Coordinates of C-alpha atoms and ligand atoms in Angstrom, one line a residue:
M27 CA -70.6 -63.4 56.8
S28 CA -68.0 -66.7 57.7
I29 CA -65.0 -66.8 55.7
I30 CA -66.3 -69.4 53.2
N31 CA -68.7 -67.8 52.7
N32 CA -66.1 -65.2 52.0
I33 CA -64.7 -67.8 49.2
I34 CA -67.5 -68.5 48.2
V35 CA -67.2 -64.1 46.1
S36 CA -64.5 -63.8 45.6
V37 CA -64.7 -67.6 43.4
V38 CA -69.0 -65.5 41.6
Q39 CA -66.2 -63.1 40.2
L40 CA -64.8 -65.6 38.7
M41 CA -66.8 -68.0 36.8
P42 CA -67.9 -67.0 33.6
K43 CA -70.7 -64.6 32.7
P44 CA -72.8 -67.5 31.6
V45 CA -73.1 -69.3 34.5
V46 CA -73.2 -65.9 36.4
R47 CA -75.9 -64.9 34.3
F48 CA -78.6 -68.2 33.8
F49 CA -78.1 -67.3 38.6
S50 CA -78.8 -64.2 37.3
N51 CA -81.9 -63.9 35.4
R52 CA -84.3 -63.9 38.7
Y53 CA -83.5 -60.5 39.6
I54 CA -83.2 -59.1 35.8
A55 CA -86.2 -58.8 33.9
G56 CA -84.8 -59.4 30.4
D57 CA -82.5 -57.9 27.7
H58 CA -85.3 -56.1 25.9
L59 CA -86.7 -53.3 27.7
N60 CA -90.9 -54.9 26.3
D61 CA -89.5 -57.9 29.6
A62 CA -89.5 -55.0 32.0
V63 CA -93.2 -54.2 30.8
R64 CA -94.1 -57.1 30.6
M65 CA -92.6 -57.7 34.1
T66 CA -94.2 -54.9 35.2
K67 CA -97.6 -55.5 33.6
E68 CA -97.7 -59.4 36.0
L69 CA -97.0 -57.0 39.1
N70 CA -99.8 -54.7 38.5
K71 CA -102.1 -57.2 38.1
K72 CA -101.4 -58.2 42.2
G73 CA -101.4 -53.9 42.6
I74 CA -97.9 -53.7 43.1
Y75 CA -96.1 -51.2 41.2
S76 CA -92.5 -51.2 39.5
T77 CA -89.8 -48.4 39.9
I78 CA -87.5 -49.4 36.3
D79 CA -84.0 -49.3 35.1
V80 CA -82.1 -49.6 32.5
L81 CA -79.1 -51.1 33.8
G82 CA -75.8 -49.8 33.0
E83 CA -73.3 -47.6 35.9
A84 CA -69.7 -45.2 35.6
I85 CA -69.7 -45.4 31.2
T86 CA -66.9 -43.7 30.7
T87 CA -67.8 -41.6 26.8
K88 CA -70.9 -39.0 26.3
E89 CA -72.3 -40.8 24.4
E90 CA -72.5 -43.6 26.3
A91 CA -74.3 -41.3 28.7
I92 CA -77.1 -40.6 25.6
N93 CA -77.3 -43.5 24.5
A94 CA -78.5 -44.3 28.0
H95 CA -80.9 -41.2 28.5
S96 CA -82.5 -41.9 25.5
Q97 CA -83.4 -45.1 26.8
C98 CA -84.5 -43.6 30.2
L99 CA -86.8 -41.6 28.2
A100 CA -87.9 -44.9 26.1
V101 CA -89.0 -46.3 29.9
L102 CA -91.1 -42.4 30.5
E103 CA -92.9 -43.0 26.5
V104 CA -94.2 -46.5 27.5
I105 CA -94.7 -46.2 31.0
H106 CA -97.2 -42.5 29.7
K107 CA -98.6 -44.9 26.6
E108 CA -99.2 -48.6 28.8
K109 CA -100.3 -46.9 32.2
L110 CA -98.5 -48.7 33.6
M111 CA -98.1 -48.2 37.3
S112 CA -94.5 -47.9 37.7
N113 CA -91.4 -44.7 37.4
L114 CA -88.3 -44.7 36.8
S115 CA -85.0 -45.0 38.3
I116 CA -81.6 -44.5 37.1
K117 CA -77.5 -44.7 37.6
P118 CA -76.3 -40.5 37.5
T119 CA -72.6 -42.0 36.8
Q120 CA -75.0 -43.6 34.1
M121 CA -75.9 -39.7 32.5
A122 CA -72.3 -38.7 32.7
L123 CA -72.4 -37.8 36.6
Q124 CA -68.7 -37.9 36.9
I125 CA -67.8 -37.4 33.7
D126 CA -70.1 -33.8 32.8
F127 CA -71.7 -32.6 35.8
D128 CA -73.7 -29.1 34.1
F129 CA -74.1 -31.8 30.7
C130 CA -75.5 -34.6 33.7
V131 CA -77.6 -31.6 34.8
K132 CA -79.3 -31.1 31.5
Q133 CA -80.1 -35.0 31.2
V134 CA -81.8 -35.5 34.0
R135 CA -83.5 -32.3 34.1
E136 CA -84.6 -33.7 30.7
L137 CA -85.9 -36.9 31.8
C138 CA -87.7 -34.6 35.5
T139 CA -89.2 -32.8 31.9
K140 CA -90.2 -35.7 30.9
A141 CA -91.8 -37.6 33.6
R142 CA -93.5 -34.8 34.8
E143 CA -95.7 -34.7 32.1
Y144 CA -96.9 -38.3 31.9
G145 CA -97.1 -37.9 35.9
T146 CA -94.7 -40.3 37.2
F147 CA -91.5 -40.0 39.4
V148 CA -87.7 -40.4 38.4
R149 CA -85.5 -41.1 41.4
L150 CA -81.9 -41.1 40.9
D151 CA -80.1 -44.2 43.0
M152 CA -77.1 -44.1 45.4
E153 CA -73.6 -44.9 44.4
D154 CA -70.4 -45.8 46.0
A155 CA -69.6 -42.9 48.0
T156 CA -67.4 -41.1 45.7
T157 CA -69.9 -39.9 43.9
T158 CA -72.5 -39.0 47.3
D159 CA -71.5 -35.8 47.0
D160 CA -72.2 -34.4 43.7
I161 CA -75.7 -37.4 43.6
L162 CA -76.5 -35.0 46.5
R163 CA -75.8 -31.1 45.0
L164 CA -77.6 -33.3 41.7
H165 CA -80.7 -33.8 43.1
R166 CA -80.6 -30.4 45.1
I167 CA -80.9 -28.6 42.1
L168 CA -83.7 -30.9 40.3
R169 CA -86.0 -30.6 44.1
S170 CA -85.7 -27.1 42.7
E171 CA -87.1 -26.9 40.0
F172 CA -89.0 -30.5 40.2
D173 CA -91.8 -31.9 42.7
N174 CA -91.3 -35.2 41.6
V175 CA -87.9 -35.8 41.8
G176 CA -86.2 -38.1 44.6
V177 CA -83.0 -40.2 46.3
V178 CA -81.7 -42.9 47.8
I179 CA -80.1 -42.7 51.7
Q180 CA -78.4 -45.5 52.9
S181 CA -78.3 -46.5 56.0
Y182 CA -74.5 -47.7 56.5
L183 CA -73.0 -44.3 55.6
R184 CA -71.9 -42.8 58.9
R185 CA -73.5 -39.8 57.4
T186 CA -76.9 -40.2 57.0
V187 CA -78.8 -38.5 59.7
R188 CA -76.8 -35.6 59.0
D189 CA -77.3 -35.3 55.7
I190 CA -80.8 -36.2 56.2
E191 CA -80.5 -33.0 58.6
E192 CA -79.5 -30.3 56.2
Q193 CA -81.3 -31.2 53.0
K194 CA -84.6 -31.4 55.3
D195 CA -85.4 -28.0 53.4
I196 CA -85.8 -29.5 49.9
A197 CA -85.8 -33.5 50.4
L198 CA -89.3 -34.7 50.8
N199 CA -89.0 -38.0 48.7
Y200 CA -86.4 -40.2 49.3
R201 CA -85.4 -44.4 49.5
L202 CA -84.6 -45.5 52.5
C203 CA -82.0 -48.8 52.0
K204 CA -78.8 -50.3 53.6
G205 CA -76.1 -49.6 51.1
I206 CA -74.9 -51.7 48.4
Y207 CA -70.8 -50.8 48.6
I208 CA -68.0 -51.7 49.9
E209 CA -67.0 -48.5 52.2
A210 CA -63.7 -48.1 54.0
E211 CA -64.9 -48.0 58.1
E212 CA -64.4 -44.3 58.4
I213 CA -67.3 -43.3 57.1
A214 CA -70.0 -46.7 56.7
F215 CA -71.2 -49.1 59.5
K216 CA -70.1 -52.3 59.3
G217 CA -71.1 -54.4 61.4
R218 CA -75.5 -55.3 61.2
E219 CA -77.1 -54.2 64.3
E220 CA -75.4 -50.8 63.9
I221 CA -76.7 -50.5 60.1
Q222 CA -79.9 -51.8 61.2
E223 CA -80.1 -48.9 64.0
N224 CA -79.1 -46.1 61.8
Y225 CA -81.7 -47.9 59.6
L226 CA -83.8 -46.9 61.6
L227 CA -83.3 -43.7 62.8
S228 CA -82.9 -42.9 59.7
L229 CA -86.1 -43.3 58.7
R230 CA -87.5 -41.6 62.3
K231 CA -85.8 -38.3 60.9
M232 CA -86.9 -38.6 57.8
F233 CA -90.6 -39.1 59.4
E234 CA -89.6 -36.1 61.5
V235 CA -89.1 -34.1 58.1
G236 CA -92.5 -34.8 56.6
A237 CA -90.5 -36.9 53.7
Y238 CA -92.6 -39.6 52.0
V239 CA -90.1 -42.6 52.1
G240 CA -89.7 -45.8 50.3
I241 CA -88.6 -48.6 52.6
A242 CA -86.3 -50.3 50.4
T243 CA -85.4 -53.9 52.3
H244 CA -85.5 -57.4 52.8
D245 CA -85.4 -56.9 56.3
I246 CA -87.7 -58.5 57.9
Y247 CA -86.4 -56.7 61.7
L248 CA -86.6 -53.0 59.7
I249 CA -89.7 -54.5 57.7
E250 CA -90.9 -54.9 61.6
G251 CA -89.6 -51.3 62.9
A252 CA -90.5 -49.7 60.2
K253 CA -94.4 -50.4 60.7
K254 CA -93.8 -49.5 65.4
I255 CA -92.2 -46.9 63.9
I256 CA -95.5 -46.2 61.1
N257 CA -97.7 -46.7 64.1
E258 CA -96.1 -44.7 66.7
M259 CA -95.5 -41.2 65.1
K260 CA -99.6 -42.4 63.2
V261 CA -98.0 -41.6 59.9
D262 CA -101.0 -41.6 56.9
A263 CA -100.2 -44.6 54.4
S264 CA -99.5 -41.7 51.0
R265 CA -96.2 -41.6 53.2
Y266 CA -94.9 -44.6 52.6
E267 CA -94.2 -47.1 50.8
F268 CA -91.9 -51.1 51.3
Q269 CA -89.2 -51.7 48.6
M270 CA -88.5 -54.5 47.1
L271 CA -85.6 -56.8 44.2
L272 CA -86.9 -58.7 41.2
G273 CA -86.3 -61.9 42.7
V274 CA -86.0 -61.4 46.4
K275 CA -88.3 -62.4 48.6
E276 CA -91.5 -62.9 47.0
D277 CA -93.2 -64.2 50.2
L278 CA -92.6 -61.6 52.2
R279 CA -93.9 -58.7 49.3
D280 CA -96.9 -60.8 48.8
Q281 CA -97.6 -60.7 53.0
L282 CA -96.8 -57.1 52.6
N283 CA -99.5 -56.2 49.5
A284 CA -102.0 -58.4 50.7
E285 CA -101.7 -56.8 54.3
G286 CA -102.7 -53.6 52.5
F287 CA -100.2 -51.9 51.9
K288 CA -98.0 -50.1 49.0
V289 CA -95.3 -52.1 47.2
R290 CA -92.9 -51.3 44.5
I291 CA -90.6 -53.8 42.7
Y292 CA -86.9 -52.4 41.6
V293 CA -87.8 -54.1 37.5
P294 CA -84.0 -53.8 35.9
F295 CA -84.3 -55.2 32.2
G296 CA -80.8 -54.5 29.7
K297 CA -77.1 -55.6 27.8
D298 CA -75.8 -55.0 30.6
W299 CA -76.5 -57.2 33.2
Y300 CA -73.5 -57.8 34.4
K301 CA -72.4 -55.7 37.5
Y302 CA -75.8 -55.9 38.5
S303 CA -76.1 -59.4 38.4
I304 CA -72.3 -59.9 40.8
R305 CA -73.6 -56.9 43.2
R306 CA -77.2 -59.1 43.8
L307 CA -75.2 -62.9 44.3
K308 CA -72.2 -61.0 46.8
E309 CA -75.5 -60.4 49.2
N310 CA -76.7 -64.1 48.8
P311 CA -74.4 -66.5 49.8
Q312 CA -76.3 -68.8 49.4
V313 CA -77.3 -68.4 45.7
A314 CA -73.4 -68.4 44.7
G315 CA -72.7 -71.6 47.1
H316 CA -74.9 -73.3 45.1
I317 CA -72.9 -72.5 42.4
V318 CA -69.3 -73.3 44.1
K319 CA -71.2 -76.4 44.1
N320 CA -73.2 -77.1 40.9
I321 CA -70.1 -76.6 38.5
F322 CA -66.9 -77.9 40.9
S323 CA -69.9 -81.1 42.4
L324 CA -69.3 -80.6 46.0
N325 CA -72.2 -82.0 47.2
Ligands
LIG418 C1 -85.8 -51.3 45.8 C2 -84.2 -50.7 46.1 C3 -83.8 -50.6 46.2 C4 -82.4 -50.4 45.9 N1 -81.3 -49.3 45.4 C5 -80.2 -49.1 46.3 C6 -79.2 -48.4 46.4 O1 -79.7 -47.0 45.1 N2 -78.0 -48.1 46.4 C7 -77.6 -49.2 47.0 O2 -76.4 -48.6 48.2 N3 -78.4 -50.0 47.6 C8 -79.4 -49.9 46.8 N4 -80.9 -51.1 47.8 C9 -79.4 -52.6 48.2 C10 -80.0 -52.0 49.3 O3 -78.8 -50.9 50.4 C11 -78.7 -53.1 50.3 O4 -78.2 -54.6 49.2 C12 -79.9 -54.9 49.7 O5 -81.3 -54.6 50.2 C13 -80.2 -55.3 50.3 O6 -80.2 -55.0 51.8 P1 -81.4 -55.5 52.7 O7 -81.8 -54.6 53.8 O8 -82.8 -56.0 51.8 O9 -81.2 -57.0 54.2 P2 -80.2 -58.6 53.7 O10 -79.7 -58.2 55.7 O11 -78.8 -57.9 52.5 O12 -81.4 -58.8 53.2 C14 -82.0 -59.0 54.9 C15 -83.4 -60.1 54.2 O13 -83.2 -60.9 52.4 C16 -82.7 -61.7 50.9 N5 -82.6 -61.1 50.1 C17 -81.3 -60.4 50.7 N6 -80.2 -60.2 48.9 C18 -81.0 -61.2 49.1 C19 -80.5 -61.9 47.2 N7 -79.6 -60.9 46.9 N8 -81.2 -63.0 47.0 C20 -81.8 -63.5 47.6 N9 -82.4 -63.1 48.9 C21 -81.3 -61.8 48.8 C22 -81.5 -62.2 52.3 O14 -82.7 -63.7 53.0 C23 -81.8 -61.3 54.1 O15 -80.9 -62.7 55.0 C24 -81.6 -51.5 46.3 C25 -82.6 -52.5 47.7 C26 -83.5 -52.1 47.4 C27 -84.1 -53.1 48.3

């Protein structure tokens, strides 16, 4: 990323919240579950799936975790009631991962139980590297009890291929992404090409160990690379899907859908939109640049 982009993303963090909200609206369905349902129905009409996320992470009290848990249950209820082509994504820290591990297991176990009853699925998002071991441990425990749960793997982490190897006895359903948090060079690749290379290597490994993979990226190079691997390894269409974020590269999403690939969109909703939005805006310096230009009339 250029120095200018670095400056722009730093400035974005100093922006007033309403301004951040204005520019991040495209990445969020709205404040309420109804908004996520409406968005999912629009996607479903096109044959596209969604995964619904209740915004919020790294909570500090059990009360907050219990509240997040009830909101997640409400998501599962509505998926069932409205027969949505959708599932649930959760942030383990939102379920109290860093407060009380056993309590977190209990909370997520209840979600998996309800999801199983309704024939749907729970995805454990991957968070920053301080949580990786605990999220994989949580996943291992749940995976021994449920088929309808899976975890996310980040290709920027140096440990990733080893993790896939180590989990081959249990991990049958992954989402593979590059990773969004800022991590130290000792544990994470920093170069765009190294991250891409590790992404495709990890994808190959996942298919080799027999996993289902949500190929989560908007990077054309990776999408083309994934298609090549799928062809070369003759991977059946029942073993993967493409995944993208709401508001990002909708043309690419529609193109993949038109080509007949299964596509799922990550649909976040809720009042805790700020941290999520800042991460999305940092990913996209062009949008961030517009904010700066509009505010300071630099153009
Ligand atoms: C469904 C899904 C779930 C995810 N879950 C996790 C998770 O659990 N943990 C985690 O760490 N990360 C997660 N991520 C984020 C991921 O790690 C990357 O940060 C993000 O997807 C950007 O990487 P990319 O592969 O799209 O490549 P990039 O090179 O970043 O993007 C490729 C192109 O897509 C466009 N683009 C990308 N982001 C934006 C944006 N915000 N706004 C506008 N255009 C954009 C740009 O044109 C860019 O050139 C998830 C991503 C997806 C798609």
